[in-house]
XYZ file of C-alpha atoms in Angstrom:
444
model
C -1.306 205.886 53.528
C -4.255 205.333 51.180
C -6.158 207.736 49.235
C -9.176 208.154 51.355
C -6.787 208.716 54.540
C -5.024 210.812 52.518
C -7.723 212.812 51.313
C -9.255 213.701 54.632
C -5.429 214.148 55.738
C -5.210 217.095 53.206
C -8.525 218.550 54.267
C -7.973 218.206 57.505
C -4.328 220.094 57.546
C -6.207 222.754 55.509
C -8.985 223.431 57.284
C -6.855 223.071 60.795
C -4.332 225.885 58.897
C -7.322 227.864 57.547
C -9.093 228.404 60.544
C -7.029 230.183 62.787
C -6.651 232.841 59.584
C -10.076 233.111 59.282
C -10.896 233.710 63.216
C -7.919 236.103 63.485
C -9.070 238.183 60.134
C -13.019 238.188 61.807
C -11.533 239.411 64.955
C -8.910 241.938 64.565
C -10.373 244.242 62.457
C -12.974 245.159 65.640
C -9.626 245.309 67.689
C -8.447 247.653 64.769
C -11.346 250.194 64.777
C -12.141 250.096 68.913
C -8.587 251.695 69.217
C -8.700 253.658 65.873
C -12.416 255.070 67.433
C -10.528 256.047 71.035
C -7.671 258.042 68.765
C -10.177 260.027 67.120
C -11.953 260.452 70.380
C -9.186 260.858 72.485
C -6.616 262.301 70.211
C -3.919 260.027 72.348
C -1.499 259.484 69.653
C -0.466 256.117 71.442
C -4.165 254.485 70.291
C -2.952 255.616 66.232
C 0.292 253.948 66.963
C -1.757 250.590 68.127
C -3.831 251.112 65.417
C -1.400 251.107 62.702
C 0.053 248.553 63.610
C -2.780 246.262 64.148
C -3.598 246.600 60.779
C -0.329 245.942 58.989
C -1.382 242.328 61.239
C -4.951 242.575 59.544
C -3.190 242.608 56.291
C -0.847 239.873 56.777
C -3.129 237.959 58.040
C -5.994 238.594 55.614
C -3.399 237.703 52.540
C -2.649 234.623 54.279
C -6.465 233.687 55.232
C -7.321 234.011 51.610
C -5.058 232.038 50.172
C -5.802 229.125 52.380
C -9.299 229.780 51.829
C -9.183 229.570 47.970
C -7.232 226.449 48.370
C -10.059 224.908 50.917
C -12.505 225.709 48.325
C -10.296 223.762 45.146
C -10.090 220.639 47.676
C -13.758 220.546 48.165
C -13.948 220.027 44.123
C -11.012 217.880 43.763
C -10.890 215.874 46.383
C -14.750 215.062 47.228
C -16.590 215.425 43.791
C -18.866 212.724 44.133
C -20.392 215.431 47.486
C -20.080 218.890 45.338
C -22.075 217.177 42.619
C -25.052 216.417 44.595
C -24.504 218.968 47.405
C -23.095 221.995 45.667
C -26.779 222.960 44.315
C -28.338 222.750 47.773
C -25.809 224.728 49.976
C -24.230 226.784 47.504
C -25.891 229.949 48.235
C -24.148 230.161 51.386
C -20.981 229.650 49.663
C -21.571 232.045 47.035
C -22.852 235.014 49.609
C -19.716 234.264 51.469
C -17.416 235.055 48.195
C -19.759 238.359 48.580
C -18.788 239.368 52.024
C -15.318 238.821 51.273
C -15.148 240.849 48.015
C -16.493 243.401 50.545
C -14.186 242.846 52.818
C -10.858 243.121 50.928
C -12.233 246.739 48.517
C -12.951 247.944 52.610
C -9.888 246.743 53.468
C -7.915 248.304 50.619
C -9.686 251.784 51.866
C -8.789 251.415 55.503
C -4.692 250.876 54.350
C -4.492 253.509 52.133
C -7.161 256.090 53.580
C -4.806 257.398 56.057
C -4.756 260.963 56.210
C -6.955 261.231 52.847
C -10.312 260.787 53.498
C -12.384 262.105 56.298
C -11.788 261.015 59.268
C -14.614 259.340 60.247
C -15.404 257.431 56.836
C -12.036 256.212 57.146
C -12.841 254.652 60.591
C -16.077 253.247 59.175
C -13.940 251.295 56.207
C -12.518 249.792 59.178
C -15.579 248.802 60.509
C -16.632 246.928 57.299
C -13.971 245.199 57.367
C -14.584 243.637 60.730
C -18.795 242.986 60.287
C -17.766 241.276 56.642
C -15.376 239.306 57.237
C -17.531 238.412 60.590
C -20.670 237.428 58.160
C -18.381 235.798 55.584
C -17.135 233.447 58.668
C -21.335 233.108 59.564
C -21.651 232.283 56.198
C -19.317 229.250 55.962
C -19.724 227.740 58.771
C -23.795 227.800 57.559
C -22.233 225.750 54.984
C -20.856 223.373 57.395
C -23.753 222.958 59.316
C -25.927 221.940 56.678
C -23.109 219.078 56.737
C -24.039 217.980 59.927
C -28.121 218.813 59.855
C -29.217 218.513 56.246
C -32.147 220.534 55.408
C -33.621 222.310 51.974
C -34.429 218.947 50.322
C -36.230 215.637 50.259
C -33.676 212.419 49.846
C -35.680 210.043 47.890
C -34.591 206.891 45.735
C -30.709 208.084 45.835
C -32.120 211.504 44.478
C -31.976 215.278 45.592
C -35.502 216.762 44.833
C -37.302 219.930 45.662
C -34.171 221.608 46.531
C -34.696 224.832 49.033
C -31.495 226.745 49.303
C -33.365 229.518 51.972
C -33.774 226.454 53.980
C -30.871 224.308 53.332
C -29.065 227.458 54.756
C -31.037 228.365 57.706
C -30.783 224.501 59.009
C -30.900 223.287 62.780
C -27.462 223.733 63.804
C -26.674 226.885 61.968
C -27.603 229.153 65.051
C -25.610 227.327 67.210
C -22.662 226.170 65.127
C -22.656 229.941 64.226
C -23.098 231.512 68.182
C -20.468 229.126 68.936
C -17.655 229.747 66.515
C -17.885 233.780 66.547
C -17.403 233.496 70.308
C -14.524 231.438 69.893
C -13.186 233.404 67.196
C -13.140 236.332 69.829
C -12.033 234.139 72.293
C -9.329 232.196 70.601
C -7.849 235.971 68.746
C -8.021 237.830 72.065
C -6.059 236.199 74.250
C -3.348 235.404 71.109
C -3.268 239.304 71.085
C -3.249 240.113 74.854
C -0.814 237.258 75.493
C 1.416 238.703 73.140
C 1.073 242.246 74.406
C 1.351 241.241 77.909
C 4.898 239.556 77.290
C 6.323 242.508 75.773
C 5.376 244.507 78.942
C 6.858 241.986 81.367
C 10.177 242.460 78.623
C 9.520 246.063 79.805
C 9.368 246.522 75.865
C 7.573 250.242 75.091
C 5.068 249.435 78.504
C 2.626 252.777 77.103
C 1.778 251.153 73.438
C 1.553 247.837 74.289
C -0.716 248.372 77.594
C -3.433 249.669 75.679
C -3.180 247.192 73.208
C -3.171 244.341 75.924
C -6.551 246.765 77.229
C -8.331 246.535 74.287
C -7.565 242.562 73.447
C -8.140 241.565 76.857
C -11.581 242.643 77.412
C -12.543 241.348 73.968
C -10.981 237.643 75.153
C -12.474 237.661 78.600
C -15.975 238.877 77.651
C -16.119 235.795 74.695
C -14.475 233.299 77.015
C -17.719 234.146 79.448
C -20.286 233.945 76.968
C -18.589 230.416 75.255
C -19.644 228.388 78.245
C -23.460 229.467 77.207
C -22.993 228.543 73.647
C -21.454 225.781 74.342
C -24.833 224.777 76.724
C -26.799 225.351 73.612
C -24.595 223.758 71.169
C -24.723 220.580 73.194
C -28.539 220.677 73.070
C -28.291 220.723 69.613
C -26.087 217.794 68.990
C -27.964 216.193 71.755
C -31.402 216.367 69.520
C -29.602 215.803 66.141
C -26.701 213.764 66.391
C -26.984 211.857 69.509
C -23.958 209.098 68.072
C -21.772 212.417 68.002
C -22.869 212.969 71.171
C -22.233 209.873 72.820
C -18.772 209.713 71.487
C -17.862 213.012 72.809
C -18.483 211.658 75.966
C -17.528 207.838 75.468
C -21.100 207.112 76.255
C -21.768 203.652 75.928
C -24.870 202.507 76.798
C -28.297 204.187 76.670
C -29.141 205.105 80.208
C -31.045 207.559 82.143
C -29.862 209.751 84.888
C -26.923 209.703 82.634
C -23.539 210.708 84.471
C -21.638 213.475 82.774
C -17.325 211.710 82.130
C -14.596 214.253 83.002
C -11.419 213.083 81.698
C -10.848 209.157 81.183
C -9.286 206.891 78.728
C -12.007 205.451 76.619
C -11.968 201.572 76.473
C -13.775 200.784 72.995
C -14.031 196.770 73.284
C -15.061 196.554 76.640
C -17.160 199.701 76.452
C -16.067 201.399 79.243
C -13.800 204.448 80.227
C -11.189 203.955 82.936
C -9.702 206.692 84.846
C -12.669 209.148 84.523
C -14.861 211.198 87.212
C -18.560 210.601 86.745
C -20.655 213.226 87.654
C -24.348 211.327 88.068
C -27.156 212.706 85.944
C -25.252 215.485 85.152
C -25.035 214.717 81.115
C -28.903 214.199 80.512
C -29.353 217.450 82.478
C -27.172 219.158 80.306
C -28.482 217.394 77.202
C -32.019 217.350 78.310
C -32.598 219.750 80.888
C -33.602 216.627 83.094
C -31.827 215.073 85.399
C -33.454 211.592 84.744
C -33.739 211.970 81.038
C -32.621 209.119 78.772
C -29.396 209.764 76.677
C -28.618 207.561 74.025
C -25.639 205.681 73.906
C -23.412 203.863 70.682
C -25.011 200.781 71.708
C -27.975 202.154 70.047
C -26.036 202.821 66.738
C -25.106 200.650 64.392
C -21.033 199.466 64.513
C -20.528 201.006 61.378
C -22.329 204.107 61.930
C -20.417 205.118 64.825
C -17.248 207.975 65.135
C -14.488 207.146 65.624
C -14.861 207.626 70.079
C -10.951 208.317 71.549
C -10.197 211.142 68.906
C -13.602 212.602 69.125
C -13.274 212.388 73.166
C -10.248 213.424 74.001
C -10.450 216.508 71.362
C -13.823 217.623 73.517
C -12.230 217.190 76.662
C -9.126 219.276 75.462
C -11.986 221.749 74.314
C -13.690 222.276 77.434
C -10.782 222.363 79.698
C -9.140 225.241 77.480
C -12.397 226.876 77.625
C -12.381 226.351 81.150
C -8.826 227.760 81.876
C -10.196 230.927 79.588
C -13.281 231.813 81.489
C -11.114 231.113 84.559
C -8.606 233.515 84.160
C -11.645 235.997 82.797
C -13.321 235.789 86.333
C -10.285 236.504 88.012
C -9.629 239.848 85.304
C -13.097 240.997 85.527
C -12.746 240.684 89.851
C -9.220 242.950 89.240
C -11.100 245.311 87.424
C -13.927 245.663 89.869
C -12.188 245.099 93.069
C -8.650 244.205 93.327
C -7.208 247.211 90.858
C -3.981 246.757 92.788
C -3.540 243.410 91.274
C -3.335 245.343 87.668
C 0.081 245.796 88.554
C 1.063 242.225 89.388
C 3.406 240.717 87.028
C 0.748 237.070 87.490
C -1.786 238.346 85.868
C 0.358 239.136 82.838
C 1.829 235.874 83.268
C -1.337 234.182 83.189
C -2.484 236.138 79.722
C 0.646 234.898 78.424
C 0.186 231.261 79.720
C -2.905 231.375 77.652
C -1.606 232.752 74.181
C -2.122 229.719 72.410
C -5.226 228.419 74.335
C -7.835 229.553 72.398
C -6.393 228.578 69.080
C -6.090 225.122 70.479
C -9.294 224.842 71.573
C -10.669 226.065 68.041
C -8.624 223.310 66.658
C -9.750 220.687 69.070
C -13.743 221.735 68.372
C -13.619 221.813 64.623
C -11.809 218.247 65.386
C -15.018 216.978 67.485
C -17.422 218.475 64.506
C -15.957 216.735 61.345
C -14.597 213.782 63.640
C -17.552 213.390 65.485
C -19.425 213.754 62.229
C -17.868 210.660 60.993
C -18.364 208.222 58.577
C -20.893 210.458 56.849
C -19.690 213.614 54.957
C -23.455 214.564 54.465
C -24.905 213.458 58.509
C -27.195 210.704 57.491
C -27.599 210.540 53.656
C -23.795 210.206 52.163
C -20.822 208.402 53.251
C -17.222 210.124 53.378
C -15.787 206.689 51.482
C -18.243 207.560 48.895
C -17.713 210.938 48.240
C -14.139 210.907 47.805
C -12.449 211.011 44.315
C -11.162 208.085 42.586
C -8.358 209.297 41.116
C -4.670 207.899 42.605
C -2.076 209.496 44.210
C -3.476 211.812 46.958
C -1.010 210.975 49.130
C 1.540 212.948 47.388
C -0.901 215.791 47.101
C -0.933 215.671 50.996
C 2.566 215.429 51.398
C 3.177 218.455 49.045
C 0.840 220.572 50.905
C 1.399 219.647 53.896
C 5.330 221.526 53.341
C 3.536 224.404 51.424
C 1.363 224.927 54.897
C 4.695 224.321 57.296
C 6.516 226.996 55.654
C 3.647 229.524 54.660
C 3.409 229.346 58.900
C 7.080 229.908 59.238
C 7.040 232.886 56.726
C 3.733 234.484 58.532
C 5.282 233.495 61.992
C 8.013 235.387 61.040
C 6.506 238.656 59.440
C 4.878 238.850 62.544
C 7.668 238.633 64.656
C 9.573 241.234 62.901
C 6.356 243.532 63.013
C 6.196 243.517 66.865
C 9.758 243.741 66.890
C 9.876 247.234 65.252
C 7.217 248.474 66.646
C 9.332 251.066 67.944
C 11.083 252.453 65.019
C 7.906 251.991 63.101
C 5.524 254.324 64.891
C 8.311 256.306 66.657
C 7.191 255.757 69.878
C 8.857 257.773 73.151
C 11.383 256.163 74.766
C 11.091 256.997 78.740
C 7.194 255.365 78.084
C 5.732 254.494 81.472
C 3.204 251.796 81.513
C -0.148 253.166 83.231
C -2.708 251.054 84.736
C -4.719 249.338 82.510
């Protein structure tokens, strides 16, 4: 393994590590303080209990998100100074507002753990709140950061120089909005049905039903709502990349050759030299409709960009495909909960549906990892979309592969630890919170 494969190894593992901290800590804290606001409403001492122990979760995973985090932000210096030299002035604001958020975050947190029972009631909820809406912005906030990456913006490029630098601008670039819409959703998404999943196995284990039926309540109407709305983002993200990156585009969807009436590819096994892809279902005009909003609009394909300009096309196609079909088993089984709730309330106590929840545990998280896989893939060779080359930007200095190999143990057991913190936490949920034995679970 050479340095530069090396290099984008280690980022790679990190960021692919990072994220699913990061959506799980912008997430859970609104889990946290819906079921702390239906205690204080309620008074059911069952929504404290989920409460409680939802946040000893936020905690975990909040240590664990920041230390991954500070790391990300030491391999941005270390490993690609060549890009922080010329690009930290431009989007550093975003950078530095997100170190904001999450100062925020953690004093709010630190409140919320240690408020119970000594400030007022209702303050102490609100703590809880902050958490969730900072560590939501401070998630807004880097991925602003990314998209700059991938639309450059708050500067003119000229003669190999950065001039008349506009960090407002730089910021608020093209694909911030819809890098942004997209990842909160997912974030929801990907966290809720991790939480209901879990939940719903421990009431098929017929494990303390009462507790963990709210908690699957509360999770599982956060999941389904995102994984209806993603679809929508993911309309306008396409749009997006259509307009700015059309060589991204094209290799999410092994496209070719530029064509009109262009036919969207389901599946298939991209055939690079012979620029084709066998195996797929082609859906006629269907891509420029949803790139263009016409069915007989032109799309561009990679025979319009030059050889060494162009992404790398299996990896960034077959990580979109595994995107959308997650996405589509989500909003799936989220039409079929949403027609239980409204129609079919007798399914609510079919063991399926739990089943299904629990099918899709890990779905969302996969998906996240297979979308932030088409971004930096599809992004690919240029770190900075257009201006800078990855192979230029990374450091010159030997022996990254035994960087990569180090962390890449120091990330396998950090997830073993954290796996297994968590495990014990539902595990004792029980004995923690004291919780009744002869609980019945009610319809949720």
């Amino acid at each position: 393994m050479n340095d530069f494969i090396a290099a984008r190894s280690q980022m790679a593992l990190s960021l692919g590590f990072h994220i699913v901290f990061s959506c799980i800590g912008m997430v859970m804290p609104f889990f946290m303080a819906v079921s702390h606001y239906y205690w204080l409403r309620t008074g059911n001492v069952m929504y404290r209990n989920v409460t409680k122990a939802w946040s000893k979760g936020v905690a975990i995973f909040f240590a664990t998100g920041a230390v991954s985090g500070t790391v990300l932000s030491f391999e941005l210096g270390l490993l690609w100074p060549e890009f922080m030299e010329h690009a930290g002035p431009i989007f550093g604001m975003p950078f530095s507002l997100e170190g904001t958020a999450f100062f925020i975050e953690a004093i709010a947190l630190g409140f919320y753990l240690y408020g119970w029972d000594h400030f007022n009631k209702w303050f102490h909820w609100f703590t809880g709140v902050v958490v969730g809406i900072s560590g939501l912005v401070s998630g807004i906030l880097v991925v602003a950061a990314n998209a700059w990456m991938n639309s450059p913006a708050g500067f003119d490029y000229v003669n190999g120089q950065y001039l008349h630098i506009d960090p407002i601008k730089a910021m608020f670039n093209d694909a911030w909005f819809s890098q942004a819409l997209h990842m909160c959703l997912a974030a929801f998404a990907a966290t809720g049905f991790a939480v209901a999943g879990v939940h719903a196995l421990m009431i098929l284990r017929g494990s303390h039903k009462a507790f963990h039926t709210k908690a699957f309540k509360i999770a599982a109407v956060f999941a389904t709502v995102a994984a209806v709305l993603q679809p929508l983002s993911g309309d306008i993200s396409a749009k997006s990349v259509a307009k700015r990156q059309p060589a991204k585009l094209a290799a999410m969807e092994a496209h070719f050759q530029t064509e009109r009436r262009a036919a969207l590819i389901v599946g298939g096994i991209p055939d690079v030299p012979n620029k084709t892809v066998n195996y797929a279902i082609k859906i006629p005009g269907l891509l420029s409709f949803m790139a263009y909003d016409d069915f007989n609009a032109e799309v561009k394909g990679l025979d319009q960009v030059k050889p060494e300009d162009q992404p790398p096309v299996a990896i960034t196609h077959y990580a979109f495909q595994v995107m959308v079909g997650l996405g589509m088993l989500m909003l799936a089984i989220a039409v079929l909960y949403f027609i239980t709730l409204w129609k079919k309330r007798q399914w609510l106590e079919k063991t399926w549906l739990l089943k299904l929840f629990v099918l899709a545990t890990p779905a969302g998280f996969l998906a996240v990892e297979a979308g932030w896989t088409v971004t930096e893939v599809g992004r690919q060779p240029w770190i900075i979309n257009g201006i800078m080359r990855t192979a230029d930007a990374v450091t010159p200095m030997p022996g990254i592969a035994y960087s990569f190999y180090l962390f890449t143990g120091v990330y396998v057991s950090l997830a073993l630890i954290v796996t297994f913190m968590l495990y014990r936490q539902i595990r004792m949920v029980g004995k923690l919170y004291d919780l009744s034995p002869v609980d019945v679970a009610p319809a949720f």
